[in-house]
Amino acid sequence: MEADENLSHWVLGSIGCTSAVFLSLGGNLNSEFDPTTGVTGFKWDKGQSKGQTEFYSITFDDNVPVANVCYAVKGGTYYGAGEIEGPHCISNVTTTPSNTTPRLNTTTLSNTTTSPTSTLLKGHCCGLGGNKIQKPFSDLGWSVTFKYQKYNAIKDITIFKYQIFVDSEENTEAINHWVIGSFGCWRALAMNRNGHKIYAIDRTTGVSGFKFRKKQTKSSTKTYVIKFTGNVPTTRVCYSVKGCTFYGAAEIDGPICVPSGSIRFKQISLSPRRMHG
């Protein structure tokens, strides 16, 4: 099938890799956030024309294994995002021990709540990139609810509101911080609860986004608010919640700041695959 557009650039994500020693074809040696696609990784800015095949390589100075990572490819108007095999630089990422008995989630969730994941998000863009231990939310005693998105036309501000519940069971950890991801949003206008208004990667969970840094104790319910300038719609984004030892990651409704009509999304692949050219 003939490509719709010439290639402007593409980004290869990773799990925990911050820099490389060599990228072919003039790629960026440092992993950075690409605001046009919302993917963080190693970026090749070399253009590529229709009908042209190029081979891209990246070199690290250590024994780096393979994992499923995110990638994005952008043309002049469209971009695509999917999963592919890529570098995994964190050697101590572990999953829930097999001898751990999953706890029952007794929290009643509303229709606007992300359902707790019953399995770890293996091979997913959310999570499995942190340097702490990931568990499914059903084991953690935390639930995150998306309450609403509201645009104030008079002030030209969009408000996103979330609520987090932490139960009181003995093995539940208090929350240290949590991160709400986005597509193309790199700066927030305001955040409550000691929020960091600059989009950045959280290396403890591997999720990029806006971090609320106020701790939340057991047996509590707290509300979190993030505001953006302009009319910012919703899409599905990654989020992560971290306690002292464990973290959870999943998807929830969140902000998308890519201008409507200027960059349109085309899904390239929903399953891991090798990419040639």
Tab-separated table of C-alpha atoms in Angstrom:
chain	number	residue	atom	x	y	z
A	1	MET	CA	0.000	0.000	0.000
A	2	GLU	CA	1.390	3.420	-0.928
A	3	ALA	CA	2.147	5.742	1.974
A	4	ASP	CA	-0.112	8.793	2.403
A	5	GLU	CA	2.729	11.179	3.227
A	6	ASN	CA	6.484	11.473	3.394
A	7	LEU	CA	8.021	10.701	6.789
A	8	SER	CA	8.980	13.728	8.889
A	9	HIS	CA	10.461	11.887	11.885
A	10	TRP	CA	9.942	8.855	14.090
A	11	VAL	CA	10.493	8.073	17.769
A	12	LEU	CA	11.543	4.770	19.337
A	13	GLY	CA	10.555	4.405	22.970
A	14	SER	CA	12.379	2.348	25.584
A	15	ILE	CA	12.074	1.042	29.107
A	16	GLY	CA	14.420	3.050	31.298
A	17	CYS	CA	16.984	4.010	28.615
A	18	THR	CA	17.925	7.690	28.880
A	19	SER	CA	20.832	7.861	26.402
A	20	ALA	CA	22.594	5.851	23.696
A	21	VAL	CA	26.170	5.909	22.386
A	22	PHE	CA	25.236	5.933	18.679
A	23	LEU	CA	22.210	6.357	16.425
A	24	SER	CA	22.488	5.980	12.685
A	25	LEU	CA	21.228	8.658	10.282
A	26	GLY	CA	21.733	11.485	12.765
A	27	GLY	CA	19.342	10.352	15.499
A	28	ASN	CA	19.174	12.080	18.890
A	29	LEU	CA	21.368	10.334	21.483
A	30	ASN	CA	19.090	11.328	24.387
A	31	SER	CA	15.576	10.051	25.095
A	32	GLU	CA	13.204	13.028	24.975
A	33	PHE	CA	9.501	13.798	24.791
A	34	ASP	CA	8.121	14.378	21.271
A	35	PRO	CA	5.202	16.826	21.671
A	36	THR	CA	3.776	16.150	18.199
A	37	THR	CA	3.053	12.471	18.967
A	38	GLY	CA	3.082	12.302	22.775
A	39	VAL	CA	5.731	9.543	22.769
A	40	THR	CA	8.995	9.760	24.731
A	41	GLY	CA	12.070	8.126	23.200
A	42	PHE	CA	14.936	8.365	20.744
A	43	LYS	CA	14.096	10.541	17.778
A	44	TRP	CA	15.255	10.404	14.167
A	45	ASP	CA	14.576	13.734	12.429
A	46	LYS	CA	15.725	12.508	9.025
A	47	GLY	CA	12.953	12.817	6.483
A	48	GLN	CA	12.018	9.856	4.316
A	49	SER	CA	10.188	10.013	0.989
A	50	LYS	CA	7.461	7.778	-0.383
A	51	GLY	CA	8.789	4.525	-1.818
A	52	GLN	CA	12.078	4.886	0.071
A	53	THR	CA	13.454	2.271	2.498
A	54	GLU	CA	15.862	3.194	5.274
A	55	PHE	CA	17.422	1.101	8.031
A	56	TYR	CA	17.807	2.670	11.474
A	57	SER	CA	20.102	1.419	14.226
A	58	ILE	CA	20.717	2.399	17.848
A	59	THR	CA	23.727	1.313	19.954
A	60	PHE	CA	24.071	1.115	23.743
A	61	ASP	CA	27.221	0.589	25.829
A	62	ASP	CA	25.814	-2.332	27.810
A	63	ASN	CA	24.011	-5.643	27.380
A	64	VAL	CA	20.508	-4.289	26.686
A	65	PRO	CA	17.704	-6.849	26.263
A	66	VAL	CA	14.506	-6.507	24.252
A	67	ALA	CA	11.033	-5.549	25.478
A	68	ASN	CA	7.827	-4.250	23.893
A	69	VAL	CA	7.993	-0.441	23.742
A	70	CYS	CA	5.989	2.415	22.224
A	71	TYR	CA	6.954	4.054	18.955
A	72	ALA	CA	5.528	6.853	16.823
A	73	VAL	CA	5.953	7.836	13.167
A	74	LYS	CA	4.946	11.303	11.945
A	75	GLY	CA	4.329	12.705	8.484
A	76	GLY	CA	3.281	16.221	7.563
A	77	THR	CA	-0.329	15.875	8.768
A	78	TYR	CA	-0.693	12.431	10.327
A	79	TYR	CA	1.112	10.379	12.885
A	80	GLY	CA	0.829	6.784	13.997
A	81	ALA	CA	1.699	5.063	17.259
A	82	GLY	CA	2.024	1.440	18.196
A	83	GLU	CA	4.218	-1.143	19.904
A	84	ILE	CA	7.426	-2.752	18.695
A	85	GLU	CA	10.416	-4.594	20.093
A	86	GLY	CA	12.924	-2.147	21.566
A	87	PRO	CA	15.534	-1.540	24.295
A	88	HIS	CA	15.012	-2.390	27.970
A	89	CYS	CA	17.649	-0.750	30.201
A	90	ILE	CA	16.198	-1.541	33.637
A	91	SER	CA	17.329	-4.894	34.964
A	92	ASN	CA	15.380	-4.930	38.238
A	93	VAL	CA	11.795	-4.528	37.003
A	94	THR	CA	9.785	-7.296	38.633
A	95	THR	CA	6.158	-8.290	38.640
A	96	THR	CA	3.834	-9.551	41.322
A	97	PRO	CA	5.368	-12.591	43.062
A	98	SER	CA	3.557	-15.774	42.070
A	99	ASN	CA	2.973	-16.726	45.697
A	100	THR	CA	1.122	-13.490	46.419
A	101	THR	CA	-2.593	-13.951	46.909
A	102	PRO	CA	-4.504	-11.218	45.051
A	103	ARG	CA	-6.708	-9.156	47.305
A	104	LEU	CA	-10.324	-8.515	46.462
A	105	ASN	CA	-11.182	-5.009	45.325
A	106	THR	CA	-14.172	-4.016	47.409
A	107	THR	CA	-14.481	-0.467	46.082
A	108	THR	CA	-17.614	0.332	44.091
A	109	LEU	CA	-16.579	2.176	40.945
A	110	SER	CA	-18.704	4.595	38.940
A	111	ASN	CA	-19.085	4.606	35.166
A	112	THR	CA	-16.343	7.242	34.897
A	113	THR	CA	-13.797	5.140	36.766
A	114	THR	CA	-11.072	3.150	35.117
A	115	SER	CA	-11.670	-0.485	35.971
A	116	PRO	CA	-8.781	-1.930	37.992
A	117	THR	CA	-6.595	-4.110	35.805
A	118	SER	CA	-6.599	-7.773	36.735
A	119	THR	CA	-3.232	-8.363	35.083
A	120	LEU	CA	-0.064	-6.373	34.690
A	121	LEU	CA	0.178	-4.261	31.579
A	122	LYS	CA	2.859	-6.349	29.907
A	123	GLY	CA	3.862	-5.021	26.524
A	124	HIS	CA	1.722	-1.924	26.988
A	125	CYS	CA	2.732	1.723	26.675
A	126	CYS	CA	1.617	2.234	30.280
A	127	GLY	CA	4.007	1.064	32.961
A	128	LEU	CA	6.597	-1.712	33.081
A	129	GLY	CA	9.205	1.016	32.657
A	130	GLY	CA	9.688	1.895	36.293
A	131	ASN	CA	12.425	0.953	38.729
A	132	LYS	CA	9.937	-0.141	41.403
A	133	ILE	CA	7.675	-3.204	41.574
A	134	GLN	CA	4.477	-3.058	39.525
A	135	LYS	CA	1.280	-4.725	40.722
A	136	PRO	CA	-2.262	-4.795	39.349
A	137	PHE	CA	-4.548	-2.234	40.952
A	138	SER	CA	-6.721	-5.040	42.304
A	139	ASP	CA	-3.815	-5.882	44.647
A	140	LEU	CA	-2.986	-2.346	45.727
A	141	GLY	CA	-6.122	-1.003	47.392
A	142	TRP	CA	-6.182	2.173	45.286
A	143	SER	CA	-8.797	3.331	42.785
A	144	VAL	CA	-8.614	6.346	40.486
A	145	THR	CA	-11.790	7.983	39.161
A	146	PHE	CA	-12.049	10.472	36.305
A	147	LYS	CA	-14.723	12.906	37.507
A	148	TYR	CA	-15.055	15.358	34.629
A	149	GLN	CA	-13.534	17.604	31.977
A	150	LYS	CA	-15.029	21.109	31.803
A	151	TYR	CA	-14.200	23.988	29.479
A	152	ASN	CA	-14.804	27.557	30.652
A	153	ALA	CA	-15.229	29.591	27.460
A	154	ILE	CA	-15.111	32.936	29.307
A	155	LYS	CA	-11.726	32.198	30.913
A	156	ASP	CA	-10.572	29.913	28.053
A	157	ILE	CA	-9.528	27.239	30.552
A	158	THR	CA	-10.161	23.480	30.651
A	159	ILE	CA	-10.350	21.698	34.004
A	160	PHE	CA	-9.726	17.968	34.481
A	161	LYS	CA	-10.798	16.544	37.845
A	162	TYR	CA	-9.849	13.165	39.341
A	163	GLN	CA	-10.481	11.398	42.629
A	164	ILE	CA	-8.314	8.761	44.326
A	165	PHE	CA	-9.496	6.419	47.056
A	166	VAL	CA	-7.032	4.543	49.312
A	167	ASP	CA	-8.522	1.796	51.442
A	168	SER	CA	-7.625	0.993	55.059
A	169	GLU	CA	-6.516	-2.637	54.787
A	170	GLU	CA	-3.335	-3.668	56.537
A	171	ASN	CA	-1.216	-4.335	53.437
A	172	THR	CA	-2.318	-1.195	51.580
A	173	GLU	CA	0.425	1.372	51.118
A	174	ALA	CA	-0.080	5.109	51.329
A	175	ILE	CA	0.350	6.896	47.996
A	176	ASN	CA	3.621	8.721	47.464
A	177	HIS	CA	2.673	10.376	44.156
A	178	TRP	CA	0.756	9.774	40.960
A	179	VAL	CA	1.159	10.774	37.298
A	180	ILE	CA	-1.505	11.650	34.723
A	181	GLY	CA	-0.320	11.270	31.136
A	182	SER	CA	-1.401	13.244	28.087
A	183	PHE	CA	-1.080	13.446	24.313
A	184	GLY	CA	0.828	16.541	23.205
A	185	CYS	CA	0.338	18.546	26.434
A	186	TRP	CA	3.693	19.639	27.817
A	187	ARG	CA	2.730	22.389	30.276
A	188	ALA	CA	-0.287	22.779	32.589
A	189	LEU	CA	-1.716	26.116	33.685
A	190	ALA	CA	-2.300	25.018	37.296
A	191	MET	CA	-2.427	21.897	39.482
A	192	ASN	CA	-3.446	21.370	43.088
A	193	ARG	CA	-1.747	19.113	45.669
A	194	ASN	CA	1.814	20.167	44.831
A	195	GLY	CA	1.484	19.230	41.173
A	196	HIS	CA	4.425	19.637	38.796
A	197	LYS	CA	3.158	21.654	35.824
A	198	ILE	CA	5.816	20.469	33.352
A	199	TYR	CA	5.370	17.191	31.413
A	200	ALA	CA	8.199	14.821	32.384
A	201	ILE	CA	8.983	11.139	32.758
A	202	ASP	CA	8.508	9.549	36.188
A	203	ARG	CA	11.368	7.063	36.354
A	204	THR	CA	9.891	5.148	39.302
A	205	THR	CA	6.876	4.078	37.210
A	206	GLY	CA	8.042	4.652	33.628
A	207	VAL	CA	5.008	6.828	32.818
A	208	SER	CA	5.424	10.330	31.360
A	209	GLY	CA	3.008	13.063	32.351
A	210	PHE	CA	2.122	15.567	35.067
A	211	LYS	CA	3.022	14.492	38.593
A	212	PHE	CA	0.939	15.187	41.713
A	213	ARG	CA	3.552	15.093	44.483
A	214	LYS	CA	1.330	15.375	47.559
A	215	LYS	CA	1.212	12.137	49.574
A	216	GLN	CA	-2.137	10.497	50.339
A	217	THR	CA	-2.630	8.409	53.475
A	218	LYS	CA	-4.548	5.178	53.935
A	219	SER	CA	-8.323	5.307	54.428
A	220	SER	CA	-8.671	8.584	52.525
A	221	THR	CA	-10.293	10.094	49.424
A	222	LYS	CA	-8.656	13.082	47.726
A	223	THR	CA	-9.504	15.226	44.710
A	224	TYR	CA	-6.917	16.229	42.116
A	225	VAL	CA	-7.317	19.052	39.590
A	226	ILE	CA	-5.235	20.000	36.565
A	227	LYS	CA	-5.987	23.013	34.355
A	228	PHE	CA	-4.935	23.859	30.813
A	229	THR	CA	-5.226	26.991	28.699
A	230	GLY	CA	-7.681	26.578	25.840
A	231	ASN	CA	-10.351	24.021	25.009
A	232	VAL	CA	-8.604	20.708	25.676
A	233	PRO	CA	-10.592	17.543	24.824
A	234	THR	CA	-10.219	14.070	26.320
A	235	THR	CA	-8.620	10.876	25.068
A	236	ARG	CA	-7.328	7.683	26.671
A	237	VAL	CA	-3.967	8.267	28.372
A	238	CYS	CA	-1.673	6.374	30.684
A	239	TYR	CA	-1.515	7.053	34.401
A	240	SER	CA	0.474	5.599	37.285
A	241	VAL	CA	0.148	5.603	41.067
A	242	LYS	CA	3.127	4.878	43.329
A	243	GLY	CA	3.318	3.879	46.963
A	244	CYS	CA	6.468	3.198	48.973
A	245	THR	CA	7.388	-0.096	47.295
A	246	PHE	CA	4.788	-0.789	44.614
A	247	TYR	CA	3.127	1.055	41.758
A	248	GLY	CA	0.216	0.503	39.415
A	249	ALA	CA	-0.312	1.730	35.835
A	250	ALA	CA	-3.371	1.720	33.579
A	251	GLU	CA	-5.422	3.936	31.229
A	252	ILE	CA	-7.908	6.686	32.016
A	253	ASP	CA	-9.540	9.678	30.304
A	254	GLY	CA	-7.078	12.557	30.092
A	255	PRO	CA	-5.995	15.613	28.093
A	256	ILE	CA	-5.019	15.759	24.433
A	257	CYS	CA	-3.446	19.045	23.306
A	258	VAL	CA	-2.580	18.160	19.699
A	259	PRO	CA	-4.314	20.856	17.609
A	260	SER	CA	-7.438	19.535	15.894
A	261	GLY	CA	-7.015	19.376	12.136
A	262	SER	CA	-3.225	19.832	12.170
A	263	ILE	CA	-2.121	16.382	13.313
A	264	ARG	CA	-4.505	13.473	12.981
A	265	PHE	CA	-4.017	10.073	14.546
A	266	LYS	CA	-3.769	6.884	12.539
A	267	GLN	CA	-3.203	3.698	14.509
A	268	ILE	CA	-0.363	1.751	12.947
A	269	SER	CA	-0.469	-1.410	15.007
A	270	LEU	CA	-2.222	-2.717	18.083
A	271	SER	CA	0.148	-5.635	18.493
A	272	PRO	CA	3.949	-5.789	18.668
A	273	ARG	CA	5.612	-6.114	15.303
A	274	ARG	CA	8.947	-5.482	13.699
A	275	MET	CA	9.349	-2.287	11.763
A	276	HIS	CA	11.329	-2.113	8.532
A	277	GLY	CA	12.161	1.311	7.203
